[in-house]
C-alpha positions as a Markdown table, in Angstrom:
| # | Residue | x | y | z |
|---|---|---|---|---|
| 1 | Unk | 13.9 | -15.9 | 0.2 |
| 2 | Unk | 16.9 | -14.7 | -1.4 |
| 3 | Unk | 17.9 | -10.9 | -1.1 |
| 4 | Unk | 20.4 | -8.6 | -3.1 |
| 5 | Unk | 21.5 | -5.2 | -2.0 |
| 6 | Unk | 23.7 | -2.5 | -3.3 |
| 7 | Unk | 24.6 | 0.5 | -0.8 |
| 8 | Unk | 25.4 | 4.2 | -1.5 |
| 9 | Unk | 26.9 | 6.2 | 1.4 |
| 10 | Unk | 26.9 | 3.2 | 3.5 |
| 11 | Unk | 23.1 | 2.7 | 3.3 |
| 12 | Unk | 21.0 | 0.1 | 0.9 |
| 13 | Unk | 20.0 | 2.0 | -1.7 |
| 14 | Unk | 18.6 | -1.2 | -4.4 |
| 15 | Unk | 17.0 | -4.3 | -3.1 |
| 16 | Unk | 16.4 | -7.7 | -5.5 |
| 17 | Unk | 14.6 | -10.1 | -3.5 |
| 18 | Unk | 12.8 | -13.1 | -4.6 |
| 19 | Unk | 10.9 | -15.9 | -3.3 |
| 20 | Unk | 9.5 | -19.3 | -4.5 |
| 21 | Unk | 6.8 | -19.7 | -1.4 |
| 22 | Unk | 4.3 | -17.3 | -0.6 |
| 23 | Unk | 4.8 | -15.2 | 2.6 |
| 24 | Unk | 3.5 | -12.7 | 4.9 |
| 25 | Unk | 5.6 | -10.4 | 7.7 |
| 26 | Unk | 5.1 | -7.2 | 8.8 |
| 27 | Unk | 7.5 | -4.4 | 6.7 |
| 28 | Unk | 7.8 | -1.3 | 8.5 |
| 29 | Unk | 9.5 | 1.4 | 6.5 |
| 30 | Unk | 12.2 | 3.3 | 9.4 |
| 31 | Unk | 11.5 | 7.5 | 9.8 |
| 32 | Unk | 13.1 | 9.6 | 6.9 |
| 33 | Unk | 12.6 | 7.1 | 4.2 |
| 34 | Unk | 10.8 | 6.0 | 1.2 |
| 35 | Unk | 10.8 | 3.1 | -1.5 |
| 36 | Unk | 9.8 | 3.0 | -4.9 |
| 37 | Unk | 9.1 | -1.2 | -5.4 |
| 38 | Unk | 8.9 | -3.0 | -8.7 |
| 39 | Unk | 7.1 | -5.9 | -9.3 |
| 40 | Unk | 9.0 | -8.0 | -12.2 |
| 41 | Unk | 7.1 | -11.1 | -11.2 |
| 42 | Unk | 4.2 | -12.3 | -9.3 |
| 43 | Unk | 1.8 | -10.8 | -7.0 |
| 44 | Unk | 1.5 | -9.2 | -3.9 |
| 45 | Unk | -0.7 | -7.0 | -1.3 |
| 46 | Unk | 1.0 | -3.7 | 0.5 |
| 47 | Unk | -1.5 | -2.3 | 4.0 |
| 48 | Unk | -0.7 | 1.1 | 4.9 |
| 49 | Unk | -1.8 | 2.7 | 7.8 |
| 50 | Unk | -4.8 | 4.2 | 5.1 |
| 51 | Unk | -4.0 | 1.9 | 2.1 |
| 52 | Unk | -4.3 | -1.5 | 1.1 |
| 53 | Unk | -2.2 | -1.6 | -2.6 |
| 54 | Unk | -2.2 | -4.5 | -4.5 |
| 55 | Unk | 0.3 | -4.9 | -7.1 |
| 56 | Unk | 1.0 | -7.6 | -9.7 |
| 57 | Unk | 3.7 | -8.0 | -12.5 |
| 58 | Unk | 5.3 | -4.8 | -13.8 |
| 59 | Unk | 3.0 | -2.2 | -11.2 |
| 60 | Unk | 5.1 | -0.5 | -8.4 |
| 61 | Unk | 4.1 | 1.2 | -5.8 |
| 62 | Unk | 6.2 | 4.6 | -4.0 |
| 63 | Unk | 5.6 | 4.3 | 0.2 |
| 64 | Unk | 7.0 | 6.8 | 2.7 |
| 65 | Unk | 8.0 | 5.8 | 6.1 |
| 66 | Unk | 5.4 | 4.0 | 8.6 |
| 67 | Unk | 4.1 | 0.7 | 9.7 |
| 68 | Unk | 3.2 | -1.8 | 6.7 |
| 69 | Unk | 2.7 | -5.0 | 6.4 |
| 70 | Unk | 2.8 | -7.1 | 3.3 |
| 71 | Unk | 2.4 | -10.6 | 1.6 |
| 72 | Unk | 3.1 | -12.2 | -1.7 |
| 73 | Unk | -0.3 | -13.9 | -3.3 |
| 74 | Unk | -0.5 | -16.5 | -6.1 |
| 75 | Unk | -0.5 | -15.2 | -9.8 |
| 76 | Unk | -1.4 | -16.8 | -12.9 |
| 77 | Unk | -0.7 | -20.5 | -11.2 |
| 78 | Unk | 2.4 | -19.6 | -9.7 |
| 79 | Unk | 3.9 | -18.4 | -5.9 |
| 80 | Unk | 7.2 | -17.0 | -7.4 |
| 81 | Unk | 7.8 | -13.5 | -6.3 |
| 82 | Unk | 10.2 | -11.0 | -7.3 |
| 83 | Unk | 10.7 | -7.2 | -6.8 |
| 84 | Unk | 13.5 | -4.2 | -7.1 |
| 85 | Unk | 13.2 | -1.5 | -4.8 |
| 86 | Unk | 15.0 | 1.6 | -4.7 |
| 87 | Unk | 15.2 | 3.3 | -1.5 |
| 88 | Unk | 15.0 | 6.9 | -0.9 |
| 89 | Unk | 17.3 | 8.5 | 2.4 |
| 90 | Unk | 16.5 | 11.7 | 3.8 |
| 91 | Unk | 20.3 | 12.0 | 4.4 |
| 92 | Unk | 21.5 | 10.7 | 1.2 |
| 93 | Unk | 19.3 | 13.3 | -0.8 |
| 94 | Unk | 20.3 | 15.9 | 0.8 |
| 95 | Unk | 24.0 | 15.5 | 0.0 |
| 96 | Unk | 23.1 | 14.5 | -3.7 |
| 97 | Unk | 20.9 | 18.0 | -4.2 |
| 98 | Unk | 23.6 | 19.5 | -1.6 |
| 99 | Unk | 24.4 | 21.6 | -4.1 |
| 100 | Unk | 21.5 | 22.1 | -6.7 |
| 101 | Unk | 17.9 | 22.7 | -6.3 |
| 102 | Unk | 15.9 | 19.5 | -5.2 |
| 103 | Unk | 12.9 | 18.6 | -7.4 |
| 104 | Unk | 11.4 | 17.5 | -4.8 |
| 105 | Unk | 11.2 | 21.6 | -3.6 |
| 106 | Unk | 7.9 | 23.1 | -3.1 |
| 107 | Unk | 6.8 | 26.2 | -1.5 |
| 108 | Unk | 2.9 | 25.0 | -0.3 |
| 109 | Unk | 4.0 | 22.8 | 1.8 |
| 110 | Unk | 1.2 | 20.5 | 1.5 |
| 111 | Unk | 0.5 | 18.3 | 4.1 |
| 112 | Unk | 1.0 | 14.5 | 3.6 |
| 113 | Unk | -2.6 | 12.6 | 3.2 |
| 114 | Unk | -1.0 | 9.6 | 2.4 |
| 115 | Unk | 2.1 | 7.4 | 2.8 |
| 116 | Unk | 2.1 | 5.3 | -0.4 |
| 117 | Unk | 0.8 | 5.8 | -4.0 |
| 118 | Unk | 0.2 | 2.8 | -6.6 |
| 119 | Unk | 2.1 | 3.6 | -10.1 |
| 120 | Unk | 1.1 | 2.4 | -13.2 |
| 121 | Unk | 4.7 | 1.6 | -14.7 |
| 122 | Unk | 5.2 | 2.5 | -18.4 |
| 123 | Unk | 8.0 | 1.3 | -20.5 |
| 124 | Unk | 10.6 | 3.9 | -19.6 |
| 125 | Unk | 10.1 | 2.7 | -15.6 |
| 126 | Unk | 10.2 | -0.6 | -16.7 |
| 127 | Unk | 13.3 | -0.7 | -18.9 |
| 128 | Unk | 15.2 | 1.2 | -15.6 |
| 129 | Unk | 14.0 | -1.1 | -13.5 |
| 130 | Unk | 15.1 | -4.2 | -15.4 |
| 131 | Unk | 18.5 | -2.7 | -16.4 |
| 132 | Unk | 19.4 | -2.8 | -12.8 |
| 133 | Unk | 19.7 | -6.7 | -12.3 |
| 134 | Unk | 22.7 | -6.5 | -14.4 |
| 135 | Unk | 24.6 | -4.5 | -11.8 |
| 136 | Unk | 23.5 | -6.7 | -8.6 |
| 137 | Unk | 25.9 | -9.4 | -9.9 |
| 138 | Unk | 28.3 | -6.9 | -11.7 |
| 139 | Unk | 28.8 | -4.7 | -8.2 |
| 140 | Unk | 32.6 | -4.3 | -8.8 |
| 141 | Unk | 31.4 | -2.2 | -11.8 |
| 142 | Unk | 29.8 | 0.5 | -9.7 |
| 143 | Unk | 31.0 | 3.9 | -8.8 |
| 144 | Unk | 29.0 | 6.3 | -6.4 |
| 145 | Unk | 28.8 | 8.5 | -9.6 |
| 146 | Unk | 26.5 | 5.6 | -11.4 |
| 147 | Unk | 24.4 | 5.4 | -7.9 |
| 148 | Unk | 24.0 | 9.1 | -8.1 |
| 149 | Unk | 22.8 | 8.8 | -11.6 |
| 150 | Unk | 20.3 | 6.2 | -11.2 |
| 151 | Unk | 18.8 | 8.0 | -8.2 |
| 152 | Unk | 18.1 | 11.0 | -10.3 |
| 153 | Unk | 17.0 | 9.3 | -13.3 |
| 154 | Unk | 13.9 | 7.3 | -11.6 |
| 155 | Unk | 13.2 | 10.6 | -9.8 |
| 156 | Unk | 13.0 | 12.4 | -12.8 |
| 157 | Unk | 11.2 | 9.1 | -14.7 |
| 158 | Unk | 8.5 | 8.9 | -11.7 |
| 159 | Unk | 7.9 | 12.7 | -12.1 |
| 160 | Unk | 6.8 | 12.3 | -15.6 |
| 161 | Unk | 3.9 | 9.4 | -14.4 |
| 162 | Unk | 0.6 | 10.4 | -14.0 |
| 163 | Unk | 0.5 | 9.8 | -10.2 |
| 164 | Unk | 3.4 | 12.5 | -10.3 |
| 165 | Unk | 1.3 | 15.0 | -7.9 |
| 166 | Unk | 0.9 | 12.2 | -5.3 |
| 167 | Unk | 4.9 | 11.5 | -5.8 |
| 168 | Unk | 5.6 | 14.8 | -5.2 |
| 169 | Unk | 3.4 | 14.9 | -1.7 |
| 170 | Unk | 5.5 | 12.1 | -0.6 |
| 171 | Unk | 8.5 | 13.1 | -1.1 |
| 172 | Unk | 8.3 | 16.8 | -0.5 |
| 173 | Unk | 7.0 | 15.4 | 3.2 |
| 174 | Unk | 9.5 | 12.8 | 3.5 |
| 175 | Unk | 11.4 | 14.5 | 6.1 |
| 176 | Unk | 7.9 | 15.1 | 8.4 |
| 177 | Unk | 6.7 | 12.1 | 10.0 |
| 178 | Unk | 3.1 | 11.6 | 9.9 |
| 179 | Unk | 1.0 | 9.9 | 12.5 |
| 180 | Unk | -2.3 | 8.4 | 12.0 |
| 181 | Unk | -4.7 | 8.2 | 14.6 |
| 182 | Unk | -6.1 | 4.5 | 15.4 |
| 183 | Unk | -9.8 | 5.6 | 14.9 |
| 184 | Unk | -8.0 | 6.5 | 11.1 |
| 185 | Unk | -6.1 | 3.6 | 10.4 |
| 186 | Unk | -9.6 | 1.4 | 11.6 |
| 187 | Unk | -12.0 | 3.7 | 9.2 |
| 188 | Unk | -9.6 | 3.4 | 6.1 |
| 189 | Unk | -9.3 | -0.8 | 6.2 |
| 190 | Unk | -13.6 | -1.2 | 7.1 |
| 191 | Unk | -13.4 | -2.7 | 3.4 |
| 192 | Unk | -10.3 | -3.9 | 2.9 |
| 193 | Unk | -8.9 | -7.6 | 2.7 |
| 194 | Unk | -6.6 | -7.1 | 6.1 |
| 195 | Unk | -6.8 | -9.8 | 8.9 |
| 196 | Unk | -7.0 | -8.2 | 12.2 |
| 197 | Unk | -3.5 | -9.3 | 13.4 |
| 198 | Unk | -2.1 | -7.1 | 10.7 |
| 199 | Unk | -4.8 | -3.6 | 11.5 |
| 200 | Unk | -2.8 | -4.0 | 15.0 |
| 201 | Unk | 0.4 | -4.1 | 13.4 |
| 202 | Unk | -0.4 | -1.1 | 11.5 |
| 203 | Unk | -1.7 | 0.9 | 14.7 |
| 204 | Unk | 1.5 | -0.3 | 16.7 |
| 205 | Unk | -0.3 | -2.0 | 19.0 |
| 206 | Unk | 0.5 | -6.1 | 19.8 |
| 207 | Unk | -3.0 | -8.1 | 19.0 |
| 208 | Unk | -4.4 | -8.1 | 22.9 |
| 209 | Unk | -3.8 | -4.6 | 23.3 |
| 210 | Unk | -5.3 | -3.7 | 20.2 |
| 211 | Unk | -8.5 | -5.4 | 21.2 |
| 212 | Unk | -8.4 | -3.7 | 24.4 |
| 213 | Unk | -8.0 | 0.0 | 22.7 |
| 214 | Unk | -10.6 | -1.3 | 20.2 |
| 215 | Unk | -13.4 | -2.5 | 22.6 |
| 216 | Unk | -12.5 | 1.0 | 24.8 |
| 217 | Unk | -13.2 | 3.4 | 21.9 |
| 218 | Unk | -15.9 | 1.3 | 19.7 |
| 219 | Unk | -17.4 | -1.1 | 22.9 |
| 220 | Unk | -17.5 | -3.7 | 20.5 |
| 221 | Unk | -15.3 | -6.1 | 19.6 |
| 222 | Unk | -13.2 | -5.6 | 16.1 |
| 223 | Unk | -15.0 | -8.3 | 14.3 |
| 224 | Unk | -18.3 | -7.3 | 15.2 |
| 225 | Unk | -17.4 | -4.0 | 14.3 |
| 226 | Unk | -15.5 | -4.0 | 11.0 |
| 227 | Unk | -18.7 | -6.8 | 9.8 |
| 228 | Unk | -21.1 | -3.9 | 10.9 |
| 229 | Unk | -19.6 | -1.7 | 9.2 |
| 230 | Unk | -19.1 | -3.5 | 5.7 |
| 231 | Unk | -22.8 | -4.2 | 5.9 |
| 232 | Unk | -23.6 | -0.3 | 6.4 |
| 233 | Unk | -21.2 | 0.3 | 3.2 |
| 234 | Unk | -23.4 | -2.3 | 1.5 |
| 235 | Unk | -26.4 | -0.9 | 2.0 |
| 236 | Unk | -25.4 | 2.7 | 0.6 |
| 237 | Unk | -23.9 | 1.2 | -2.6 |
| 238 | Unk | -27.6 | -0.6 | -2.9 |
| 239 | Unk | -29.3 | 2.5 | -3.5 |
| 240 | Unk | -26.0 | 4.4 | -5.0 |
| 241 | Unk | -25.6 | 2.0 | -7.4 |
| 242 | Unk | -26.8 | -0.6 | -10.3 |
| 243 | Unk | -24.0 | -3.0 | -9.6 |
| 244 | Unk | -24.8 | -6.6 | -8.9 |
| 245 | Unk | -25.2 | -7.7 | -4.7 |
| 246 | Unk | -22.3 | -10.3 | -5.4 |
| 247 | Unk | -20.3 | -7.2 | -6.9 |
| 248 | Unk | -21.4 | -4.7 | -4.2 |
| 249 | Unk | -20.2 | -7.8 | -1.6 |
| 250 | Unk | -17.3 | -8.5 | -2.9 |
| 251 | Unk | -16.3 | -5.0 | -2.8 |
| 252 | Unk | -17.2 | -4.5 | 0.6 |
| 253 | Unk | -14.7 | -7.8 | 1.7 |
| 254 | Unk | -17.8 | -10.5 | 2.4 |
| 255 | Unk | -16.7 | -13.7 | 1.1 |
| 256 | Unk | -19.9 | -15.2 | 0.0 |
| 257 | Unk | -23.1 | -14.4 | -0.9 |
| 258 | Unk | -24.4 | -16.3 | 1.5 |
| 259 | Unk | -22.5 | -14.7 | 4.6 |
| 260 | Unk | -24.0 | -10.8 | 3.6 |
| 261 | Unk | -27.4 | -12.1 | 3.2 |
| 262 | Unk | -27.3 | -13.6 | 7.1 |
| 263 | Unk | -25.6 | -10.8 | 8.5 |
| 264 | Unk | -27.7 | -8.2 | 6.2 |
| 265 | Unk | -31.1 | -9.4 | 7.1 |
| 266 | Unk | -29.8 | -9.6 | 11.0 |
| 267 | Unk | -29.8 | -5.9 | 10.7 |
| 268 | Unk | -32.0 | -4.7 | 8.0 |
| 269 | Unk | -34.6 | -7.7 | 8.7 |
| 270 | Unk | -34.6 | -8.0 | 4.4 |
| 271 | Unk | -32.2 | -9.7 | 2.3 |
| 272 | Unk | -30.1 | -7.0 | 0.0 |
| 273 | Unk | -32.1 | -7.7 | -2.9 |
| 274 | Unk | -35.0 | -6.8 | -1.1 |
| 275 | Unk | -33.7 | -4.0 | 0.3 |
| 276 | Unk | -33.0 | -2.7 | -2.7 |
| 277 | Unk | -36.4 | -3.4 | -4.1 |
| 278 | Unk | -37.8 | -1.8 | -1.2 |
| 279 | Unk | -36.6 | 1.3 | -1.8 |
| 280 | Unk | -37.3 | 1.1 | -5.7 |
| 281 | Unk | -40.7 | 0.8 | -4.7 |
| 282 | Unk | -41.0 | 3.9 | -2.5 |
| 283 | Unk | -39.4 | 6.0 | -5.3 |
């Protein structure tokens, strides 16, 4: 792993890091801070406390402070990863806009839902983005004047997207810290492709006390529960929907066919396609 950094005000404000191998670690983002990541090659998946994002080749993604964790995936044949972040300081916008209205300034004061958004670049986010590699090997060329600048200009850029409501909930909440209950963060991954190591991360809780807090609350063990669960969600999308049962499994996280069919007959004593016939029948 290899890792550029420029700072502003004595803090990292750009980030170039790249890797050749894939990897997987826990990135917690510290209180009063948020990132807007690039993706300029590769692939990768970002867990939230309510959001699992994943991101490929010229996406990004804007997260607020909180626990994350993250890894890189393979991507058209290849493990090489890279990614430009720009990082977002309470402190350091506040003496940028010291003087000016922030655009970040709203009087609702709407409370924060969520701590990360996925962006859909376009070519003006892209072209910023890419125009900053120059200065990571040309540092002696910057002034806090061009930092300043650059700050502003993805602001205003990301505030053009279409996802620009969602930035602006971030961001106007970036200086209040929100906490998500455990019952919260469980409930938003039932369906999503995190191991359970990385649902304890995200509840701040090491792996045995997680299952402890996990068999208190749900007397059931996580694995047992989350599978449960998934099954539930398939069986609502079988009547809800026309989608395919290997589409409507997938989606729900089961790995094979096979697996949902075991664990969906266990509880509904009918395989999914029956199921659904079933209830075509009574109809």
């Amino acid at each position: 792993m290899n890792i550029k950094s420029i700072d502003l005000f004595g803090k990292t404000l750009l980030s170039w890091v790249t890797m050749d191998h894939l990897v997987h670690m826990p990135t917690p983002m510290p209180e009063n801070e948020a990132a807007f990541v690039y993706v300029l090659e590769g692939s990768c998946v970002s867990y939230s406390e309510t959001d699992e994002l994943n991101i490929v080749t010229d996406q990004a993604v804007l997260a607020k402070s909180g626990n994350s964790t993250f890894r890189t995936l393979e991507y058209q044949g290849s493990t090489k990863y890279s990614a430009i972040s720009l990082r977002f300081h309470k402190d350091v916008l506040e003496r940028i806009y010291e003087d000016t209205a922030s655009p970040f300034y709203s009087e609702s004061n709407k409370k924060l839902t969520v701590n990360s958004v996925f962006l859909e670049s376009n070519e003006l986010i892209k072209q910023f983005t890419v125009s900053l590699i120059y200065y990571f090997d040309h540092q002696e060329q910057l002034t806090e004047e061009l930092l300043i600048l650059k700050l502003k200009e993805l602001i205003v850029l990301l505030l053009q997207t279409e996802n620009a409501p969602k930035v602006l909930e971030i961001m106007n909440n970036l200086f209040q810290t929100k906490t998500f209950e455990f019952k919260e963060i469980v409930k938003a991954h039932i369906c999503s492709s995190i191991n359970i190591k990385e649902l304890a991360l995200l509840t701040n809780h090491s792996l045995s006390v997680f299952k402890k807090e996990f068999k208190r609350i749900y007397e059931d063990t996580p694995s047992n529960y989350i599978i449960g669960k998934r099954t539930e969600k398939v069986a609502e999308l079988l009547l809800a929907s026309d989608d395919m049962v290997s589409t409507i499994a997938y989606d729900c996280e089961f790995k094979t066919l096979a697996h949902l069919s075991r664990v969906f007959k266990a509880k509904y004593g009918v395989t999914p396609t029956e199921y659904r016939l079933n209830s075509s029948d009574k109809q």
